[in-house]
GROMACS .gro file of C-alpha atoms in nm:
model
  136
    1UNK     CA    1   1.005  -0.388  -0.087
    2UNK     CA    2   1.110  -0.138  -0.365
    3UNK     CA    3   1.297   0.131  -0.257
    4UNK     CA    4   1.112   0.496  -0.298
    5UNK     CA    5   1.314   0.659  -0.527
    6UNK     CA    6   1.034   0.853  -0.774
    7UNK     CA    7   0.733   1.011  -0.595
    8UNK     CA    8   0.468   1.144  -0.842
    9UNK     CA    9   0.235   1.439  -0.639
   10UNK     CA   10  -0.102   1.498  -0.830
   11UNK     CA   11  -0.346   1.792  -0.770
   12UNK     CA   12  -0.665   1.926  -0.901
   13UNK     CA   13  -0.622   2.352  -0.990
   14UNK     CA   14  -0.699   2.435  -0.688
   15UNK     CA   15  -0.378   2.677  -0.502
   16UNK     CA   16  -0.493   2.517  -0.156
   17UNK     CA   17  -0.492   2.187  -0.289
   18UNK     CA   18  -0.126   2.258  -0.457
   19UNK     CA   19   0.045   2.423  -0.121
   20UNK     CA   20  -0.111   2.084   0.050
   21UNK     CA   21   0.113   1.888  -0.245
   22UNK     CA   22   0.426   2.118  -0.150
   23UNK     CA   23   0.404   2.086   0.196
   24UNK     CA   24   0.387   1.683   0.134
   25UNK     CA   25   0.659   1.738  -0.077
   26UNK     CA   26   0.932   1.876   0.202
   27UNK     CA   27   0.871   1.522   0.360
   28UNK     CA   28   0.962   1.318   0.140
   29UNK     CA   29   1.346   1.349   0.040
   30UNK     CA   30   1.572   1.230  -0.029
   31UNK     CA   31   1.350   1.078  -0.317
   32UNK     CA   32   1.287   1.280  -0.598
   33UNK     CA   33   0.928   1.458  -0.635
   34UNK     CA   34   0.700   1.569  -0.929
   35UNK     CA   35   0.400   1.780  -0.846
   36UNK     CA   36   0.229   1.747  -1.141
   37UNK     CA   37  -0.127   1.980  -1.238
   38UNK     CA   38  -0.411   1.759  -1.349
   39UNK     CA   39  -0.454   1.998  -1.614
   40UNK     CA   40  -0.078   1.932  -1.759
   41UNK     CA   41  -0.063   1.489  -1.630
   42UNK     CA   42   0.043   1.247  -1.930
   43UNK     CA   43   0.004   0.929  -1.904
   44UNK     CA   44   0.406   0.874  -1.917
   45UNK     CA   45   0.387   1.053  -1.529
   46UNK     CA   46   0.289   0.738  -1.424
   47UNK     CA   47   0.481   0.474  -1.503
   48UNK     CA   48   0.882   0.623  -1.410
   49UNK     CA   49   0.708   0.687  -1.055
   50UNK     CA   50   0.719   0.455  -0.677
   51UNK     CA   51   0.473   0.639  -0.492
   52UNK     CA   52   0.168   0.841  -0.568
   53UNK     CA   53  -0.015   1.110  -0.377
   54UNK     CA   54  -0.338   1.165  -0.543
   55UNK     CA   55  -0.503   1.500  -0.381
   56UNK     CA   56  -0.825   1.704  -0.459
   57UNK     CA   57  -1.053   1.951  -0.316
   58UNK     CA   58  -1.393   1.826  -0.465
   59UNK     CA   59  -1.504   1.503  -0.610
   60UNK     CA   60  -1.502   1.513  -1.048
   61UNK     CA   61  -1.258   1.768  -1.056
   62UNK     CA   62  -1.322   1.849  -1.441
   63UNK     CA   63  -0.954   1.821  -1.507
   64UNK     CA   64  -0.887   1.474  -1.365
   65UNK     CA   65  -1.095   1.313  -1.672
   66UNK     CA   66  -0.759   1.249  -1.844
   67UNK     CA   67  -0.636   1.084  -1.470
   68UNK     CA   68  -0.960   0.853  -1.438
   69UNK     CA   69  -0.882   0.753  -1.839
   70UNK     CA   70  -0.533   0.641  -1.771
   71UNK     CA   71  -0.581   0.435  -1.416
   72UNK     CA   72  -0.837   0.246  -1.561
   73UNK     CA   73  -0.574   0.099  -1.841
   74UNK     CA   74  -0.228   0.043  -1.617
   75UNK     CA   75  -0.178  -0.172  -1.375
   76UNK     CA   76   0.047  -0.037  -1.062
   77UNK     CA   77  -0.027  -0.337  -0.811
   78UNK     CA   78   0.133  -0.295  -0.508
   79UNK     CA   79   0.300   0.079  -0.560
   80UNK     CA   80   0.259   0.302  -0.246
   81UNK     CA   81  -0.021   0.570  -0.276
   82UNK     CA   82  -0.165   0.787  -0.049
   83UNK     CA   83  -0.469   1.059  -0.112
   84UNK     CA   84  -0.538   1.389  -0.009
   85UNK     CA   85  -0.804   1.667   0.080
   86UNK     CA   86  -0.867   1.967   0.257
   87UNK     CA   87  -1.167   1.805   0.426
   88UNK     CA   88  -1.403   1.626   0.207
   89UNK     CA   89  -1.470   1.285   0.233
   90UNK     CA   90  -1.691   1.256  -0.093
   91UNK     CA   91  -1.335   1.340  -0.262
   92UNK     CA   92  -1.152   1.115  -0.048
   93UNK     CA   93  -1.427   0.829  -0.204
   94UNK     CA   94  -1.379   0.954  -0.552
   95UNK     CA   95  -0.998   0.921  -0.554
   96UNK     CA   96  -1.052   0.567  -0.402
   97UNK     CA   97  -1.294   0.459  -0.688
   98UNK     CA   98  -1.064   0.574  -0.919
   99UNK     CA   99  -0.781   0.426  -0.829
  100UNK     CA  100  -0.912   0.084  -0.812
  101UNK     CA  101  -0.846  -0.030  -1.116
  102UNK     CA  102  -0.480   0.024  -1.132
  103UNK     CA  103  -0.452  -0.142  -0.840
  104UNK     CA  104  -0.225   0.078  -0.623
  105UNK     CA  105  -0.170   0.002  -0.254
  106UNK     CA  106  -0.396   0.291  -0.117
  107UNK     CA  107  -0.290   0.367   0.249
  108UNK     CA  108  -0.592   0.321   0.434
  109UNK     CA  109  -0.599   0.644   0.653
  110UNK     CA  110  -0.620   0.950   0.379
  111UNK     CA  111  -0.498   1.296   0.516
  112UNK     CA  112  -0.805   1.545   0.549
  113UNK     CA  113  -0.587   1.832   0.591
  114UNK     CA  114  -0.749   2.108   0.737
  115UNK     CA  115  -0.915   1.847   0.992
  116UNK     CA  116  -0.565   1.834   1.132
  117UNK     CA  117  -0.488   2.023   1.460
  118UNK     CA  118  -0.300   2.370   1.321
  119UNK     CA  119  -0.033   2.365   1.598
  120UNK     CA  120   0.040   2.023   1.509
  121UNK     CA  121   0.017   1.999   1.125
  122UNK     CA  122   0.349   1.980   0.993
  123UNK     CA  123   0.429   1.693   1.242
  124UNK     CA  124   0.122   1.487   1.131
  125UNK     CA  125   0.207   1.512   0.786
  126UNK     CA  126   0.508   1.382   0.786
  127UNK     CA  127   0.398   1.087   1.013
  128UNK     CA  128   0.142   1.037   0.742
  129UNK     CA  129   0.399   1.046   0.421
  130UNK     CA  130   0.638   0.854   0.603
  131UNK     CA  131   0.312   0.588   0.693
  132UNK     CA  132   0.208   0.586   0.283
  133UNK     CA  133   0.508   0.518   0.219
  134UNK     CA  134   0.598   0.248   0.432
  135UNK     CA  135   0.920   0.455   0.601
  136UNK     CA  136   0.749   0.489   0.970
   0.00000   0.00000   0.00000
């Protein structure tokens, strides 16, 4: 396998949904990490990266149209990703559908966030960056 060098962290506009991206961020050294807006991705954010974390609060986020546009035209078979929510699964199923095309590896178990137990959150994170990303 690869090794993880580039990890590229995606998010809708939403601050809760950014903090989320952060906190995934701390877990992942010593690669290097770009949390990238929705609202600011280009489709050359893709390609220099390993990994992706896809993350978003609601389903259709308005400024993922320009996401959903690219991963329908690259191919990424077999790169790591993992996706991300506070705790809805109709966004977990919208991240999944479009992804498909681009054919990442998407880690089967997605992190619902708040779902997670608060005195055991950080813990659980990392188990679940370090699972995405095949370092467990």
């Amino acid at each position: 396998m690869k090794p993880i060098k580039n990890v590229l962290i995606l998010v809708d506009d939403s601050d809760v949904i950014k903090d989320v991206g952060r906190q995934l961020a701390v877990h992942l050294a010593p690669a290097h990490v770009a949390i990238v807006d929705a609202a600011d991705f280009a489709a050359t954010d893709m390609l220099p990266a390993d990994a992706y974390l896809f993350g978003c609060q609601e389903p259709h986020p308005a400024r993922f149209s320009e996401v959903e546009r690219v991963l329908k035209g690259i191919n990424l078979a077999g790169r790591p990703c993992g996706l991300f929510t506070l705790s809805s699964k109709s966004a977990i199923e919208y991240l999944r559908a479009i992804t498909q095309d681009a054919e990442v590896a998407v880690f089967s178990e997605p992190l619902l966030y708040e779902v997670l137990p608060p005195e055991n959150r950080a813990a659980r994170v990392k188990s679940w960056v370090q699972s995405v990303l095949g370092w467990s």
